mmCIF file of C-alpha atoms in Angstrom:
data_model
loop_
_atom_site.group_PDB
_atom_site.id
_atom_site.type_symbol
_atom_site.label_atom_id
_atom_site.label_comp_id
_atom_site.label_asym_id
_atom_site.label_seq_id
_atom_site.Cartn_x
_atom_site.Cartn_y
_atom_site.Cartn_z
ATOM 1 C CA MET A 1 44.020 3.045 14.503
ATOM 2 C CA GLY A 2 42.213 6.339 13.947
ATOM 3 C CA ALA A 3 41.468 8.995 16.501
ATOM 4 C CA LYS A 4 37.897 7.867 16.929
ATOM 5 C CA GLU A 5 38.861 4.309 17.857
ATOM 6 C CA SER A 6 41.200 5.479 20.615
ATOM 7 C CA GLU A 7 38.406 7.660 22.017
ATOM 8 C CA ILE A 8 36.031 4.697 22.203
ATOM 9 C CA VAL A 9 38.522 2.322 23.835
ATOM 10 C CA PRO A 10 41.398 4.228 25.470
ATOM 11 C CA LEU A 11 44.583 2.209 25.160
ATOM 12 C CA HIS A 12 46.931 4.225 27.329
ATOM 13 C CA ALA A 13 46.091 5.440 30.764
ATOM 14 C CA GLY A 14 48.082 8.281 32.293
ATOM 15 C CA PHE A 15 49.024 6.798 35.627
ATOM 16 C CA ASP A 16 51.168 8.689 38.077
ATOM 17 C CA VAL A 17 54.413 6.925 38.881
ATOM 18 C CA VAL A 18 54.771 6.436 42.616
ATOM 19 C CA TYR A 19 57.424 4.892 44.825
ATOM 20 C CA ARG A 20 56.754 1.263 43.829
ATOM 21 C CA GLY A 21 55.095 1.445 40.383
ATOM 22 C CA PHE A 22 51.823 3.103 39.420
ATOM 23 C CA HIS A 23 49.295 4.699 41.730
ATOM 24 C CA ARG A 24 47.018 1.832 42.838
ATOM 25 C CA ARG A 25 43.788 3.874 43.111
ATOM 26 C CA GLN A 26 44.204 5.227 39.572
ATOM 27 C CA VAL A 27 44.817 1.737 38.180
ATOM 28 C CA LEU A 28 41.744 0.327 39.927
ATOM 29 C CA GLU A 29 39.551 3.229 38.754
ATOM 30 C CA HIS A 30 40.817 2.773 35.213
ATOM 31 C CA LEU A 31 40.076 -0.973 35.298
ATOM 32 C CA GLU A 32 36.564 -0.329 36.661
ATOM 33 C CA ASN A 33 35.989 2.223 33.930
ATOM 34 C CA LEU A 34 37.165 -0.258 31.280
ATOM 35 C CA GLU A 35 34.922 -2.978 32.717
ATOM 36 C CA GLU A 36 31.928 -0.628 32.619
ATOM 37 C CA GLN A 37 32.681 0.328 29.016
ATOM 38 C CA LEU A 38 33.050 -3.351 28.171
ATOM 39 C CA LYS A 39 29.629 -4.096 29.693
ATOM 40 C CA PHE A 40 27.994 -1.327 27.621
ATOM 41 C CA THR A 41 29.814 -2.489 24.523
ATOM 42 C CA THR A 42 28.689 -6.071 25.148
ATOM 43 C CA VAL A 43 25.061 -4.989 25.579
ATOM 44 C CA ASP A 44 25.228 -2.841 22.443
ATOM 45 C CA ARG A 45 26.780 -5.712 20.506
ATOM 46 C CA ALA A 46 24.085 -8.134 21.662
ATOM 47 C CA GLU A 47 21.363 -5.686 20.641
ATOM 48 C CA ALA A 48 23.019 -5.124 17.274
ATOM 49 C CA LEU A 49 23.288 -8.878 16.704
ATOM 50 C CA ALA A 50 19.620 -9.372 17.610
ATOM 51 C CA GLN A 51 18.584 -6.567 15.283
ATOM 52 C CA ALA A 52 20.774 -7.992 12.512
ATOM 53 C CA ALA A 53 19.163 -11.409 12.975
ATOM 54 C CA ASP A 54 15.678 -9.856 12.775
ATOM 55 C CA LEU A 55 16.635 -7.928 9.660
ATOM 56 C CA ARG A 56 18.128 -11.062 8.124
ATOM 57 C CA LYS A 57 14.853 -12.934 8.715
ATOM 58 C CA LEU A 58 12.853 -10.066 7.247
ATOM 59 C CA LEU A 59 15.160 -9.937 4.245
ATOM 60 C CA GLU A 60 14.781 -13.662 3.639
ATOM 61 C CA MET A 61 10.986 -13.447 3.895
ATOM 62 C CA THR A 62 10.953 -10.501 1.503
ATOM 63 C CA ARG A 63 13.215 -12.329 -0.956
ATOM 64 C CA ARG A 64 10.997 -15.387 -0.775
ATOM 65 C CA ASP A 65 7.878 -13.285 -1.390
ATOM 66 C CA LEU A 66 9.587 -11.539 -4.292
ATOM 67 C CA ASP A 67 10.660 -14.849 -5.827
ATOM 68 C CA GLU A 68 7.118 -16.207 -5.484
ATOM 69 C CA ALA A 69 5.665 -13.076 -7.063
ATOM 70 C CA ARG A 70 8.154 -13.256 -9.946
ATOM 71 C CA ALA A 71 7.363 -16.922 -10.506
ATOM 72 C CA ARG A 72 3.652 -16.171 -10.454
ATOM 73 C CA ILE A 73 4.063 -13.352 -12.965
ATOM 74 C CA GLU A 74 6.128 -15.604 -15.229
ATOM 75 C CA ARG A 75 3.440 -18.298 -15.043
ATOM 76 C CA LEU A 76 0.766 -15.758 -15.891
ATOM 77 C CA GLU A 77 2.763 -14.375 -18.790
ATOM 78 C CA MET A 78 3.826 -17.721 -20.187
ATOM 79 C CA SER A 79 0.589 -19.662 -19.844
ATOM 80 C CA PRO A 80 -2.358 -17.712 -21.198
ATOM 81 C CA GLY A 81 -4.514 -20.829 -21.380
ATOM 82 C CA THR A 82 -4.386 -21.872 -17.744
ATOM 83 C CA THR A 83 -7.416 -21.332 -15.563
ATOM 84 C CA SER A 84 -5.570 -19.696 -12.657
ATOM 85 C CA GLY A 85 -3.985 -17.167 -14.976
ATOM 86 C CA ALA A 86 -7.200 -16.790 -16.907
ATOM 87 C CA THR A 87 -9.142 -16.132 -13.727
ATOM 88 C CA GLU A 88 -6.907 -13.220 -12.768
ATOM 89 C CA ARG A 89 -6.827 -11.891 -16.309
ATOM 90 C CA LEU A 90 -10.601 -12.202 -16.588
ATOM 91 C CA HIS A 91 -11.032 -10.429 -13.281
ATOM 92 C CA ARG A 92 -8.819 -7.580 -14.476
ATOM 93 C CA MET A 93 -10.616 -7.490 -17.816
ATOM 94 C CA LEU A 94 -13.991 -7.342 -16.081
ATOM 95 C CA LEU A 95 -12.853 -4.491 -13.854
ATOM 96 C CA LEU A 96 -11.585 -2.594 -16.885
ATOM 97 C CA ALA A 97 -14.810 -3.325 -18.776
ATOM 98 C CA GLU A 98 -16.887 -2.076 -15.843
ATOM 99 C CA GLU A 99 -14.852 1.121 -15.675
ATOM 100 C CA GLU A 100 -15.215 1.628 -19.414
ATOM 101 C CA ALA A 101 -18.967 0.939 -19.254
ATOM 102 C CA ASN A 102 -19.323 3.495 -16.457
ATOM 103 C CA ASP A 103 -17.407 6.038 -18.522
ATOM 104 C CA LEU A 104 -19.611 5.309 -21.542
ATOM 105 C CA ARG A 105 -22.749 5.717 -19.410
ATOM 106 C CA LEU A 106 -21.557 9.051 -18.088
ATOM 107 C CA ARG A 107 -20.707 10.272 -21.590
ATOM 108 C CA ALA A 108 -24.056 9.038 -22.929
ATOM 109 C CA ASP A 109 -25.919 10.780 -20.089
ATOM 110 C CA ARG A 110 -24.071 14.021 -20.840
ATOM 111 C CA ASP A 111 -24.797 13.655 -24.577
ATOM 112 C CA VAL A 112 -28.494 12.923 -23.940
ATOM 113 C CA THR A 113 -28.772 15.936 -21.631
ATOM 114 C CA ALA A 114 -27.092 18.207 -24.179
ATOM 115 C CA LEU A 115 -29.281 16.836 -27.016
ATOM 116 C CA ARG A 116 -32.407 17.274 -24.914
ATOM 117 C CA GLU A 117 -31.489 20.894 -24.159
ATOM 118 C CA ARG A 118 -30.834 21.623 -27.858
ATOM 119 C CA THR A 119 -34.068 19.912 -28.862
ATOM 120 C CA ASP A 120 -36.051 21.858 -26.265
ATOM 121 C CA ALA A 121 -34.488 25.106 -27.477
ATOM 122 C CA GLU A 122 -35.230 24.284 -31.138
ATOM 123 C CA LEU A 123 -38.790 23.226 -30.276
ATOM 124 C CA ALA A 124 -39.354 26.475 -28.370
ATOM 125 C CA GLU A 125 -38.016 28.436 -31.342
ATOM 126 C CA GLN A 126 -40.251 26.562 -33.805
ATOM 127 C CA ARG A 127 -43.273 27.083 -31.521
ATOM 128 C CA ARG A 128 -42.507 30.755 -31.335
ATOM 129 C CA GLN A 129 -42.208 30.960 -35.129
ATOM 130 C CA ALA A 130 -45.433 28.982 -35.600
ATOM 131 C CA GLU A 131 -47.278 31.250 -33.164
ATOM 132 C CA GLU A 132 -45.947 34.326 -34.979
ATOM 133 C CA GLU A 133 -47.076 32.895 -38.362
ATOM 134 C CA LEU A 134 -50.472 32.000 -36.868
ATOM 135 C CA ALA A 135 -50.807 35.477 -35.452
ATOM 136 C CA ALA A 136 -49.827 36.958 -38.826
ATOM 137 C CA VAL A 137 -52.373 34.780 -40.637
ATOM 138 C CA ARG A 138 -55.113 35.748 -38.144
ATOM 139 C CA ALA A 139 -54.209 39.399 -38.454
ATOM 140 C CA ALA A 140 -54.327 39.190 -42.247
ATOM 141 C CA SER A 141 -57.727 37.561 -42.349
#
C-alpha cells in the first residue's frame, strides 16, 4: 500500500496503553471516526456508480447513433440509385447549385456594372471628340 492509501483509510491507530488494555475513549473515538469515513466513502461510491451508469448509457446511445450514421453513409455511398440516397444527394446538389448561381449572379452584376462604367466613359469621350470636331468644322466655315 502506498502512502496515499494509508492517509485515506488509517490502518493503525495510536492508542495509549492503560492498565487493562487500550484507552477506551480513544478506541471509541477512533471507531466513530472510521464509521464516519465509511459513510462518506459509501456515499461517494454510490454517486460514482450512478455517474458511471449514466455515462455508460450515454456511451451506448452515442455508439448506437454512430453505428446508425455509419450505416446510413454506407447505404448512401453504395446505392446511388435509391430514392432515399438520391433525395439527400439531390438536396445537396440543389444547395450547391443555388450557391453557385448566386455567385454567378454577383459576378455578372459586377461585370455589368464595370462594363457600363467603361461604356459611359467611352461614350463621354466620343461625345467630347465629336463636339470638338463639330466646333472645329463650325469655326472653319
